Every structure is written in C-alpha cells, then in structure tokens.
C-alpha cells in the first residue's frame, strides 16, 4: 500500500495584509517550497495524490463552538479594518478574506488523509496545509491557527471509524495547547508534545505546558508535555525522548491510529525554535512511529518557518513514509543536562500512569541546568543556549544525504526446497569461491570440511554482506544450520575484511563465541532469560528477562530503553539479527524488532534463522520489505524484577553509552 500526499495551492492564497512582527513569518511560500521540493525530488510522483475538500460545519464543530464558527464565517466579508479589529481579540494570529476558506480546506485535507488511511486506500500519508491547527482552541484562533485540524481529525476518526485509541505526536517546537485542551480529560487520545519552554519564558508562556500537566480526571496520564528549557537541542536530545518517553508509552497505549502534528520549526535554522536538530532526524522520528497502529500514520503540517529546513524536513518525512531506508544518524551527541532534566521530570510525572515508567527516578532534587554550575576556571559552559548562540537564520547545516534505495530490497539465502517470498530475491553465491577464502572458511567454520552446502551457505552470507556494503542489496535473510556459526563467520568477515562496525542482536539464550565480544568493535546485545553470572561489559550486553523473550512487555522495555539508544549511539554499518533456537519470542514482536532495527545502517539488516524455523521466512521478509509489523496487544506491566534489572544495567552502562541516560547528573 502506498503513501498519500494531499496538497492544494488554494491554501497559499491568503497572507498578512498589515504590519505585525509576530505573524510575518507565516507566509504562503511555506507551502510552495515544501511542495516544490517534493516534486523536484520525485517524491510527489511516488505518492498517491488525494484531493482536498472543505470540512463541513459539523466536522468543524467536533472541536469548536458554534459561536466561534459563526464568527469566523463572517470574516470573508469584512473590510481590512474589520479584519484587524476581529484579529485583535486573538493572539499571534491574523485573518484575511480567504483564510476561512483555506482553514476549511486545511481541516478537510486532514480528514481526507484519515479517510485514505482508515479505508486502506493507502498505508500512511502527509498533508501540506496552512493555516496550521494545533494552537487553535474551542472558541479562539491562536498562533497562526484557525481550526484545529488534527483535533478535528482525531474526533472524526473515532466517530466515523470507531477508532478506540488515537496517538497524537506533536513534534512542532510549540506546545499545541489547543490539542491539549481538547483531549485533556479523554483517555482515548494520548497527546504527546515537546516544545520550547525556557521555564515559561517562551511563547505561549503557559503554565499548562509544563511536564507536570498530565491530563485531568479520566485523562490523567494521557497528556505528555516535554518542555525544552534551553535552545540548541540536537538529534540526540530528540531521539532520547522518543526512546525513553514516547515510544515505551506509545507501545503500552497501543493506538489504532497515529496522527502527527508535523511542525518543522523544531529543525535547525528555524527562527522560532532556535534548535539544532537536522532535517534527517525527522526520517527517524517518522520511522520510529511507523510500526504502531499497523502503520496507520497521518502527518499533518503545522509550523516550520525556515523555508530551507522546512522543505528538507518535509522531504525526509515523506521519503520515510514511502519506505525508503533512513539515513544513518549523524554522530549523535549525548543529551544535554537540560534535556536530561526534562526527561527525568516527565518520566517521574508519568510514573504513576504508565507501567513502563513505574520505576523511573523521582523528580530531580534541583534543576542544575538553570543554575550557573561553577566550572573549573576558563572552561566554557558546555550547556546549550548560551548567550554566544548565533541567531537561527545564520545557521548552516549539511544538505541531508541522498537516500538511495538499493536495487534489491531483500535477498534470501534459502535451501532449494524453501520458497522465496514475493518481493524478495533468492541469493546464492554462484561464482566459484576464491580458493583461499574457501579453505579459510572450511577450517574455521565447518564441522566436516567437505560439507559443501554449509560452505555454499557461509560463502553466500559473506558475499551478501559485501553486496550490502556496496548498497546493492538492502537487507538479507538466511536459513542456516547453526546460527551461531553463521553469525561468527559474518562478524569475522565484516570486522576484519570490511572493518565495519556490526551490531549483533541475539534474541534468545545460547552462547555467543567470546572472541566476538572481545574484539571491542562489534557490539553484541543478547536478550534472553539466562541468569548470567558474567557481567555485561561495554560491548557484550546481556538483558535477562525472568520469563525470557516470551515476555513481550519486558522485551519492549529492553528494546526502547536499551537496544535502540545503544544502536543510535553505536551507529553500525550492519545489523545482524540472530534468532537463537527456542527464543520464545512472539511473531509480532519479532516483526516489530525487525522493523525497528532498520533505523540503523541504512536498513542493512541481516537476519539469521535456524533452518528448522523456515515458517518464519515469510513474516520476517515482510518486515524486511518495509511492511508495518502487526500491532502488539496492549502491554501489561513488565515484571518488577525485570525492570529493576534493566535499570541497574542501564545505570552501569550509561557511563559508556550516553544515550542510555534518563536522569540528570546529581548535584553534589
Ligand atoms: N516571534 C514571533 C512570535 C510567534 N508566536 C506564535 C508562533 C505560532 C507558531 C505556530 S506552529
Ligand atoms: Zn510551531
């Protein structure tokens, strides 16, 4: 299934008609540069084009009062003076004779997108709209917004399609207070927003935007605010919040639909956000949400006021929705102290509501980032947002890397009697093997040296890793007699011959040859049930779950709290996913993991299965082809001892792996 793109240039036909410094950044070119970039890059042609429509009164009344709608209806007939007068009653917004029409189109576009996804016409999609929506409230326009496009879409999806749970992710740099107010007592809509806050010094200066505002009554826990109290936040800050707050909660919530308030003023160069996250980060934010709700994801444009980073970010988002491999995360910095404080505060505020956060640390005793910490003489404050910050417009950043899709998406090494699934390519090493390599492989990996099928398999795997390295093949899968032997030979080859970093993920117990774990190049993460006496060390990390990998919620904890942050920090060029015999992992969790691991290494994931498990070839290949994994059931609480063990492991490792941190360093 494809990706919908909804855009109509009618929404460019309104603009600011008078002088107002607060509103001058909201210009029609925001839409034209975004759409033109999608056309120029060929991404628009790869999408399913869906027309806009006007939202009806009834649909607008899903989130707004009649008196407000009636008032807005009068604006097309107003004189300039009347428009200015009408505007004055609201904050940081402007009206225009054509804005009511455009606001109906913006809301209608969001509804068209919901229809396209909910009817299965497309898998996911994005709509480029203005005016944006997330600041508008029941009876008030605000922050360039007239109707709350995403709030209306959420209510519409529940009403028309019986959607039980909607996740709204608001990655715009402003707090979508309009969305928060709409759903704050509603447990069926989980609203997540991060936003520039600076301890309430930043617009809209609301006390209600802070981390302790968690929702009301039945909605308590279903409103998550992540305040950024400094500018200059980077990719590492954003990805840490996704891994340690949003994703664990989102998987526990288990939404039937994901709506994104896709604002790109959180990208570098934006005059509003003054953040430093690069446009390619939106490829990762999008990808990390694409296995929720069976892939049903609707992205609705909100803000974004730097026309260069806006266009690049929109393209990164749409290209990921189309299923292209995501770029490697450019060398991530560890989250800054201020971000860690926010992270700790949010996790603490929500520990009462989400079992995945039950063991989160308490509130920090003091927010050290706001105090000027006494540094050794002469040392510059490493903290972001210092006065020396140049203003956003002067920021320069590299163009996001070209994201080439390899000619072969998934190559499979299978015994002849196992069918190759649709969309994949059977791969077996045909040219005669280099005799030197053959003998080396024989002596080091084969039980009986003349076991030719094993030799073919091993050499096929070696050849496969080389084609992946050349980006001729994206991902691979092999049925092998002994996954441990196969893993060893691959790691040996890739680290020595290709001298690349390999992330090995072992699902299930079983011994991992020690020499892999000692080469201090390869990172091995093994998830199982074995109570190991040997401690995890920096490059060989063992997650032990009481009930093993059959415990889905414990496993998910480990994936988001440990595996993903490690993967982002390690930034491998190849991921080897090994399903150890009798791992006990469920099929849907296995597919989720296969999908999530494609966040790394340009999607170069090589999956190793025991040949007895050939029944898993089809569903594993489906995930390698980019099909969304089936959604997991709502997760029950993970075992206390597992969560505590994971916390202890994270505490021990966070000195080596900065993205594992979830708390700010304690003040002395
Ligand atoms: N420096 C201009 C102040 C603008 N304040 C309103 C911003 C609304 C953003 C909507 S995404
Ligand atoms: Zn914004």
XYZ file of C-alpha atoms and ligand atoms in Angstrom:
680
model
C 0.000 0.000 0.000
C 1.182 3.493 -0.811
C 1.607 6.886 0.774
C -0.952 9.669 0.290
C 0.112 13.243 -0.415
C -2.580 15.881 -0.052
C -1.898 19.444 -1.209
C -3.795 22.223 -2.963
C -2.323 25.598 -3.857
C -5.606 27.272 -2.896
C -4.187 27.206 0.654
C -1.417 29.557 -0.450
C -3.973 32.270 -1.250
C -4.026 34.239 1.947
C -1.367 36.301 3.651
C -0.744 39.021 6.229
C -2.294 42.273 4.991
C -0.856 44.601 7.646
C 2.270 45.007 9.758
C 2.526 42.530 12.605
C 6.055 41.322 13.520
C 4.617 38.305 15.371
C 2.900 36.979 12.257
C 5.154 37.918 9.387
C 6.882 34.506 9.340
C 3.686 32.656 8.429
C 3.866 33.118 4.639
C 2.342 31.271 1.639
C 5.840 30.272 0.437
C 5.971 27.769 3.303
C 3.613 25.573 1.314
C 5.042 26.224 -2.141
C 8.660 25.473 -1.191
C 7.591 22.280 0.566
C 5.506 21.011 -2.315
C 8.055 22.080 -4.936
C 10.763 20.173 -3.073
C 8.606 17.042 -3.094
C 8.043 17.474 -6.834
C 11.683 18.239 -7.613
C 12.963 15.213 -5.721
C 10.449 12.937 -7.446
C 8.838 12.068 -4.115
C 5.473 13.612 -5.034
C 5.165 11.308 -8.064
C 5.713 8.255 -5.859
C 2.775 9.240 -3.632
C -0.924 8.665 -4.161
C -2.385 12.106 -4.818
C -5.597 12.674 -2.859
C -7.683 15.830 -3.372
C -8.513 18.272 -0.591
C -12.065 19.116 0.389
C -13.713 21.649 2.664
C -14.522 20.446 6.149
C -18.232 20.723 6.834
C -19.687 22.761 9.694
C -20.462 19.547 11.561
C -16.879 18.421 11.264
C -15.510 21.771 12.440
C -17.940 21.658 15.383
C -16.230 18.432 16.514
C -13.607 20.680 18.088
C -15.037 24.219 18.023
C -18.044 26.110 19.378
C -20.880 27.326 17.184
C -20.334 30.936 18.167
C -16.678 30.720 17.131
C -17.553 29.123 13.776
C -20.302 31.681 13.158
C -17.857 34.500 13.921
C -15.188 33.134 11.568
C -17.828 32.693 8.846
C -18.247 36.459 8.726
C -14.575 37.210 8.008
C -14.689 36.813 4.177
C -16.977 39.857 4.007
C -15.011 42.070 6.367
C -13.158 45.233 5.416
C -9.472 45.477 6.255
C -10.291 47.471 9.388
C -12.872 44.917 10.483
C -10.401 42.090 9.885
C -7.803 43.854 12.020
C -10.408 44.506 14.701
C -11.582 40.880 14.601
C -7.975 39.673 14.796
C -7.192 41.796 17.833
C -9.288 39.562 20.129
C -6.887 36.642 19.497
C -3.158 36.108 19.992
C -0.413 35.913 17.399
C -2.763 35.165 14.500
C -4.133 37.122 11.563
C -7.270 36.925 9.437
C -7.747 37.503 5.693
C -10.829 37.391 3.448
C -9.746 33.977 2.141
C -8.444 32.419 5.363
C -11.804 30.884 6.348
C -11.887 29.048 3.027
C -8.284 27.905 3.482
C -8.940 26.852 7.073
C -11.830 24.655 5.892
C -9.527 23.134 3.268
C -6.782 22.520 5.836
C -9.186 20.708 8.152
C -10.795 18.904 5.203
C -7.380 17.795 3.950
C -6.655 16.187 7.311
C -9.997 14.357 7.106
C -9.260 13.193 3.561
C -5.994 11.799 4.865
C -7.767 9.968 7.695
C -10.260 8.522 5.183
C -7.476 7.359 2.854
C -5.654 5.582 5.679
C -8.666 4.183 7.530
C -10.230 2.750 4.356
C -6.941 1.101 3.420
C -6.558 3.113 0.200
C -3.054 3.945 1.466
C -0.878 2.794 4.354
C 0.062 6.267 5.559
C 0.321 9.837 4.273
C 1.071 13.502 4.716
C -0.861 16.674 4.004
C 0.708 20.082 3.453
C -1.719 22.654 4.854
C -1.989 26.198 6.084
C -3.317 27.684 8.298
C -1.865 25.247 10.850
C -4.112 23.997 13.634
C -2.587 22.878 16.914
C -2.865 26.235 18.760
C -6.497 26.952 17.917
C -8.940 26.359 20.729
C -12.646 25.655 21.023
C -13.587 29.316 20.699
C -10.379 31.058 19.749
C -7.873 31.376 16.942
C -4.271 31.469 18.123
C -0.702 31.110 16.918
C -1.493 31.338 13.171
C -4.180 28.650 13.659
C -7.916 28.974 12.908
C -9.361 25.416 13.104
C -7.609 22.624 14.962
C -7.005 20.309 12.009
C -5.545 17.393 13.991
C -8.036 17.617 16.870
C -10.898 17.532 14.365
C -9.225 14.583 12.599
C -8.909 12.628 15.843
C -12.584 13.156 16.775
C -13.589 12.342 13.186
C -11.627 9.072 13.189
C -13.265 7.988 16.451
C -16.756 8.943 15.275
C -16.625 7.623 11.711
C -14.324 4.605 12.065
C -14.837 3.665 15.692
C -11.154 4.138 16.391
C -10.673 3.359 20.095
C -7.289 4.932 20.763
C -5.573 7.759 18.889
C -1.959 8.776 19.500
C -1.160 12.387 18.593
C 2.571 13.147 18.356
C 3.295 16.873 18.183
C 6.940 17.347 17.197
C 6.379 21.016 16.334
C 8.543 23.236 18.563
C 5.492 24.971 20.054
C 3.099 23.459 22.559
C -0.168 22.609 20.840
C -2.259 23.810 23.757
C -5.353 23.664 21.566
C -4.947 19.916 21.206
C -4.122 19.503 24.900
C -7.273 21.355 25.974
C -9.383 19.348 23.554
C -8.407 15.950 24.957
C -7.061 16.577 28.458
C -9.817 14.530 30.118
C -10.016 11.954 27.317
C -8.153 8.659 27.876
C -8.817 7.573 24.288
C -6.491 10.246 22.877
C -2.867 10.307 24.031
C -1.317 13.679 23.275
C 2.481 13.994 23.278
C 4.183 17.328 22.706
C 7.660 18.659 23.138
C 8.109 22.387 22.943
C 10.479 25.232 23.572
C 9.547 26.448 27.044
C 12.504 28.064 28.834
C 10.658 27.846 32.133
C 7.580 29.586 30.706
C 9.600 32.427 29.208
C 8.785 31.281 25.661
C 5.511 31.741 23.787
C 2.698 30.916 24.562
C 4.071 31.271 28.120
C 1.617 28.780 29.588
C 1.974 27.150 32.973
C -0.123 24.378 31.375
C 2.749 23.483 29.035
C 5.000 22.146 31.769
C 5.847 18.481 32.359
C 3.572 18.139 35.411
C 0.417 18.812 33.372
C -0.505 15.191 32.727
C -4.212 15.389 31.884
C -7.350 15.584 34.022
C -9.726 13.098 35.639
C -10.006 10.031 33.397
C -7.488 11.634 31.082
C -4.726 11.712 33.706
C -1.588 10.285 32.180
C -2.766 10.765 28.593
C -1.176 14.166 28.148
C 2.625 14.254 27.950
C 4.444 17.595 27.881
C 8.204 17.662 27.342
C 9.456 21.221 27.902
C 12.769 22.231 26.344
C 14.191 24.756 28.789
C 17.119 25.659 26.577
C 17.502 26.253 22.854
C 20.049 24.393 20.733
C 18.628 20.926 21.309
C 20.085 18.360 18.915
C 19.235 14.996 17.356
C 20.475 13.121 20.422
C 18.076 15.046 22.664
C 15.124 14.329 20.416
C 15.895 10.620 19.945
C 16.457 10.168 23.692
C 12.982 11.496 24.424
C 11.496 9.200 21.779
C 13.287 6.147 23.181
C 12.839 6.869 26.889
C 9.416 8.515 26.985
C 7.252 8.474 23.858
C 7.844 5.021 22.389
C 7.545 2.920 25.573
C 4.306 4.736 26.453
C 3.004 4.618 22.889
C 3.526 0.848 22.721
C 1.828 0.409 26.072
C -1.065 2.605 24.840
C -1.255 0.570 21.622
C -3.066 3.106 19.395
C -5.280 2.199 16.430
C -4.226 5.368 14.612
C -1.267 7.750 14.830
C -1.696 11.432 13.943
C 1.373 13.648 13.768
C 1.254 17.404 14.307
C 4.184 17.623 11.913
C 5.637 21.019 12.625
C 9.214 21.575 11.444
C 10.056 24.684 13.416
C 11.866 22.152 15.645
C 14.541 21.853 12.953
C 17.820 23.740 12.730
C 17.646 27.215 11.241
C 14.123 27.943 12.360
C 13.755 31.432 13.844
C 11.082 30.247 16.288
C 12.660 27.087 17.625
C 16.357 28.012 17.534
C 17.093 24.300 17.851
C 19.917 22.392 16.154
C 18.293 19.119 15.147
C 18.963 18.390 11.476
C 16.229 17.623 8.913
C 17.239 13.942 8.648
C 16.135 13.442 12.249
C 12.533 13.546 11.010
C 13.243 10.438 8.973
C 13.991 8.676 12.260
C 11.085 10.188 14.193
C 8.748 9.069 11.395
C 10.289 5.605 11.090
C 10.065 5.000 14.827
C 6.295 5.635 14.693
C 5.598 3.545 11.597
C 5.195 0.200 13.332
C 2.470 1.500 15.626
C -1.206 1.068 14.721
C -0.317 -1.341 11.934
C 1.409 1.520 10.132
C -1.661 3.800 10.021
C 0.063 7.169 10.298
C -1.268 10.599 9.175
C 1.175 13.518 9.223
C -0.408 16.978 9.127
C 1.824 20.013 8.605
C 1.842 22.539 11.469
C 4.710 25.048 11.755
C 8.108 25.463 10.090
C 9.377 28.958 9.220
C 12.827 28.468 7.746
C 11.999 27.673 4.150
C 15.186 25.640 3.624
C 14.997 23.345 6.644
C 11.222 23.126 6.265
C 11.465 21.779 2.696
C 14.267 19.365 3.621
C 12.397 18.100 6.681
C 9.178 17.583 4.717
C 11.098 15.528 2.145
C 12.773 13.440 4.859
C 9.368 12.700 6.371
C 7.625 11.772 3.109
C 10.561 9.674 1.886
C 10.390 7.631 5.091
C 6.618 7.228 4.807
C 7.309 5.799 1.335
C 9.509 3.151 2.965
C 12.945 4.279 1.816
C 15.868 3.371 4.103
C 16.541 6.054 6.723
C 19.909 7.829 6.728
C 22.492 6.918 9.324
C 22.153 9.184 12.345
C 24.972 11.732 12.054
C 27.266 11.437 15.069
C 24.853 11.940 17.899
C 25.841 13.910 20.949
C 24.653 12.782 24.334
C 21.593 14.608 25.613
C 22.459 17.868 27.342
C 21.871 18.365 31.049
C 18.766 20.431 30.490
C 17.277 17.745 28.253
C 18.104 15.096 30.859
C 16.328 17.162 33.487
C 13.253 17.415 31.290
C 13.476 13.702 30.565
C 13.676 12.873 34.256
C 10.841 15.234 35.144
C 8.469 13.882 32.503
C 9.221 10.247 33.352
C 8.724 10.998 37.022
C 5.454 12.870 36.442
C 4.070 9.922 34.484
C 5.387 7.002 36.532
C 2.008 6.700 38.240
C 0.203 6.232 34.928
C 2.402 4.017 32.766
C 3.804 0.682 33.881
C 6.810 1.184 31.630
C 7.721 4.226 33.737
C 6.791 2.784 37.120
C 10.425 2.547 38.199
C 11.516 5.868 36.771
C 13.605 8.047 39.029
C 11.959 10.703 41.161
C 12.000 14.383 40.319
C 15.486 15.858 40.334
C 16.287 17.498 43.637
C 17.348 20.657 41.857
C 17.409 21.679 38.240
C 21.096 22.268 37.926
C 20.951 23.352 34.322
C 19.324 26.624 35.276
C 21.975 27.326 37.891
C 25.255 28.505 36.508
C 27.261 25.495 37.661
C 30.698 26.527 38.911
C 33.023 25.182 36.249
C 36.745 24.869 36.521
C 38.332 28.200 35.627
C 38.137 29.118 31.975
C 36.039 26.160 30.912
C 33.269 27.296 28.590
C 29.787 26.305 29.665
C 29.049 23.289 27.530
C 25.390 23.918 28.084
C 23.353 24.800 25.042
C 21.633 28.103 24.584
C 24.433 30.209 25.977
C 24.410 33.886 25.026
C 27.009 33.162 22.367
C 24.279 31.386 20.354
C 24.125 32.910 16.849
C 20.603 33.608 15.726
C 18.888 30.809 13.813
C 18.970 32.422 10.381
C 22.765 32.336 10.235
C 22.782 28.609 10.978
C 24.234 26.422 8.246
C 23.930 22.670 8.050
C 24.790 19.997 5.503
C 22.143 19.003 2.978
C 20.651 15.694 4.154
C 22.412 12.734 2.477
C 20.849 11.264 -0.672
C 18.851 8.244 0.369
C 19.414 5.724 -2.396
C 17.236 2.629 -2.368
C 19.326 -0.420 -3.346
C 18.119 -2.318 -6.424
C 17.434 -5.366 -4.269
C 15.400 -4.759 -1.133
C 15.704 -8.193 0.471
C 17.991 -11.063 -0.583
C 17.348 -14.514 0.904
C 19.746 -17.432 1.294
C 17.423 -20.428 1.408
C 17.636 -24.167 0.838
C 16.218 -25.035 -2.561
C 13.076 -26.577 -1.069
C 12.061 -23.349 0.682
C 10.057 -20.902 -1.432
C 11.263 -17.348 -1.783
C 8.538 -14.886 -0.676
C 7.067 -12.358 -3.113
C 9.183 -9.223 -3.438
C 12.392 -10.880 -2.268
C 15.275 -12.298 -4.280
C 16.842 -15.672 -3.743
C 20.566 -15.266 -3.242
C 23.222 -17.912 -3.505
C 26.821 -17.392 -4.171
C 27.363 -18.656 -7.701
C 30.848 -17.716 -8.887
C 33.389 -20.246 -7.727
C 34.688 -19.279 -4.385
C 38.148 -17.806 -4.037
C 40.103 -20.952 -3.006
C 41.997 -19.109 -0.275
C 38.800 -17.856 1.297
C 37.213 -21.273 0.866
C 39.947 -23.032 2.760
C 39.921 -20.389 5.477
C 36.159 -20.777 5.849
C 36.466 -24.556 5.848
C 38.988 -24.708 8.628
C 37.399 -22.090 10.812
C 33.690 -22.668 10.411
C 32.827 -26.060 9.093
C 32.484 -29.149 11.157
C 33.258 -31.541 8.344
C 35.341 -29.720 5.805
C 33.658 -31.268 2.782
C 30.224 -30.110 3.879
C 29.639 -28.289 0.640
C 26.143 -26.989 1.394
C 27.425 -25.375 4.567
C 30.302 -23.914 2.584
C 27.891 -22.524 -0.004
C 25.772 -21.020 2.735
C 28.657 -19.391 4.541
C 30.172 -18.032 1.348
C 26.764 -16.781 0.257
C 26.496 -14.894 3.527
C 29.927 -13.397 3.066
C 29.025 -12.342 -0.468
C 25.751 -10.938 0.844
C 27.480 -8.709 3.378
C 29.723 -7.400 0.645
C 26.788 -6.515 -1.580
C 25.120 -4.809 1.355
C 28.259 -2.818 1.988
C 28.138 -1.695 -1.631
C 24.464 -0.828 -1.161
C 23.475 -3.209 -3.955
C 21.286 -5.065 -1.507
C 19.427 -3.505 1.377
C 18.665 -6.403 3.717
C 19.175 -10.133 3.888
C 17.873 -13.263 5.496
C 19.400 -16.716 5.738
C 18.202 -20.108 6.941
C 21.278 -21.777 8.354
C 22.080 -24.986 10.151
C 23.809 -23.188 13.004
C 23.057 -19.516 13.579
C 25.956 -19.094 15.970
C 28.476 -20.361 13.429
C 26.950 -18.222 10.706
C 26.982 -15.168 12.959
C 30.606 -15.742 13.845
C 31.726 -16.025 10.239
C 29.841 -12.912 9.221
C 31.159 -10.843 12.104
C 34.671 -12.113 11.489
C 34.478 -11.138 7.842
C 32.808 -7.756 8.260
C 35.037 -6.568 11.060
C 38.303 -7.783 9.584
C 37.853 -7.628 5.819
C 35.378 -4.745 5.659
C 36.491 -3.231 9.009
C 32.990 -2.044 9.723
C 31.019 -1.831 12.913
C 28.499 -4.611 13.379
C 25.605 -4.586 15.813
C 24.663 -8.148 16.666
C 21.257 -8.634 18.266
C 20.758 -12.121 19.646
C 17.180 -12.975 20.514
C 17.204 -15.904 22.897
C 19.750 -17.731 25.005
C 22.727 -19.577 23.642
C 26.413 -18.994 23.823
C 27.955 -16.194 21.814
C 31.564 -17.018 20.997
C 33.700 -14.926 23.288
C 36.100 -13.726 20.639
C 33.309 -11.716 19.017
C 32.606 -9.996 22.256
C 36.213 -9.149 22.881
C 37.087 -7.512 19.596
C 35.783 -4.236 21.033
C 34.464 -3.397 17.597
C 31.343 -5.490 17.486
C 28.514 -4.636 19.817
C 26.542 -7.660 20.908
C 23.207 -7.328 22.683
C 21.653 -10.597 23.752
C 18.112 -10.782 25.116
C 17.246 -13.942 26.959
C 16.307 -15.481 30.264
C 19.633 -16.869 31.369
C 20.712 -15.567 34.728
C 24.281 -14.868 33.739
C 26.948 -14.598 36.334
C 29.225 -12.929 33.845
C 28.555 -9.213 33.926
C 27.651 -7.296 30.851
C 30.518 -5.249 29.571
C 30.600 -2.349 27.164
C 30.464 -4.448 24.001
C 28.620 -7.539 25.193
C 25.350 -6.639 26.847
C 23.063 -9.313 28.179
C 19.488 -8.469 29.014
C 17.929 -11.166 31.128
C 14.163 -11.305 31.371
C 12.695 -13.587 34.023
C 10.341 -15.168 31.540
C 12.676 -14.754 28.587
C 11.697 -13.291 25.235
C 8.154 -14.585 25.547
C 7.564 -11.671 27.925
C 6.550 -9.077 25.363
C 6.329 -6.089 27.683
C 9.698 -6.773 29.281
C 11.204 -7.244 25.843
C 9.727 -3.978 24.585
C 11.202 -2.221 27.634
C 14.608 -3.539 26.727
C 14.223 -2.573 23.066
C 13.368 1.078 23.757
C 15.245 1.601 26.998
C 18.414 -0.091 25.933
C 18.712 -1.543 22.410
C 17.602 1.479 20.392
C 19.648 4.047 22.333
C 22.686 1.762 22.033
C 22.108 1.313 18.329
C 21.824 5.059 17.777
C 24.987 5.745 19.680
C 26.944 2.870 18.150
C 25.773 3.688 14.599
C 26.715 0.352 12.953
C 27.121 -0.217 9.234
C 25.467 -3.630 9.532
C 22.937 -5.153 11.899
C 22.911 -8.927 12.310
C 19.680 -10.104 13.903
C 20.004 -13.646 15.184
C 17.075 -15.726 16.308
C 18.571 -18.229 18.684
C 16.868 -21.639 18.882
C 13.834 -21.736 21.175
C 13.893 -17.995 21.776
C 10.178 -17.915 22.612
C 9.736 -14.504 21.037
C 6.281 -13.952 19.523
C 5.923 -13.486 15.759
C 4.532 -9.952 16.025
C 7.281 -8.899 18.438
C 9.836 -10.460 16.114
C 8.435 -8.410 13.251
C 8.376 -5.242 15.356
C 12.040 -5.770 16.199
C 12.942 -6.470 12.558
C 11.228 -3.221 11.581
C 12.744 -1.096 14.336
C 16.290 -2.309 13.706
C 16.090 -0.840 10.216
C 16.588 2.523 11.887
C 20.290 1.689 11.681
C 22.873 1.012 8.994
C 20.729 2.329 6.120
C 18.441 -0.634 6.723
C 21.250 -3.170 6.205
C 19.793 -5.864 8.437
C 20.912 -9.456 8.019
C 18.593 -11.920 9.744
C 19.778 -15.405 10.681
C 17.250 -18.166 11.357
C 17.749 -21.813 12.165
C 16.642 -23.815 9.144
C 14.003 -25.552 11.285
C 12.261 -22.181 11.583
C 11.571 -21.810 7.872
C 7.954 -20.957 8.741
C 9.245 -17.559 9.878
C 10.746 -16.683 6.490
C 7.565 -15.096 5.125
C 6.754 -12.824 8.033
C 10.391 -11.837 8.563
C 10.734 -10.994 4.869
C 7.553 -8.931 5.106
C 9.179 -6.713 7.724
C 12.416 -6.511 5.746
C 10.347 -5.280 2.791
C 9.123 -2.422 4.970
C 5.618 -3.668 5.621
C 4.384 -2.482 9.010
C 4.544 -5.092 11.728
C 1.245 -6.204 13.218
C 0.486 -4.123 16.275
C 1.229 -5.748 19.602
C -1.632 -6.092 22.054
C -1.889 -3.540 24.842
C 1.074 -4.315 27.024
C 0.569 -5.311 30.614
C 3.069 -4.325 33.267
C 6.543 -5.734 32.837
C 7.847 -7.772 35.750
C 9.239 -5.616 38.523
C 12.425 -7.604 38.791
C 12.960 -7.259 35.039
C 12.511 -3.509 35.085
C 14.768 -3.157 38.108
C 17.390 -5.345 36.452
C 17.156 -3.232 33.310
C 17.518 -0.042 35.354
C 20.600 -1.455 37.080
C 22.059 -2.495 33.741
C 21.393 0.920 32.259
C 22.964 2.654 35.232
C 26.053 0.513 34.902
C 26.363 1.090 31.167
C 25.446 4.733 30.888
C 28.990 5.798 31.676
C 29.969 4.175 28.371
C 26.770 4.780 26.434
C 25.439 8.301 26.932
C 22.107 7.754 25.205
C 21.129 5.358 27.974
C 20.867 8.244 30.444
C 17.387 9.117 31.690
C 18.311 11.346 34.618
C 20.329 14.488 35.092
C 23.621 14.117 36.942
C 23.037 14.727 40.628
C 24.328 17.933 42.132
C 26.913 17.335 44.814
N 8.408 35.568 17.087
C 7.062 35.504 16.588
C 6.111 35.035 17.681
C 5.180 33.992 17.094
N 4.365 33.397 18.125
C 3.354 32.454 17.587
C 4.033 31.245 16.966
C 2.988 30.275 16.411
C 3.660 29.043 15.810
C 2.694 28.071 15.256
S 3.456 26.498 14.818
Zn 5.250 25.773 15.842
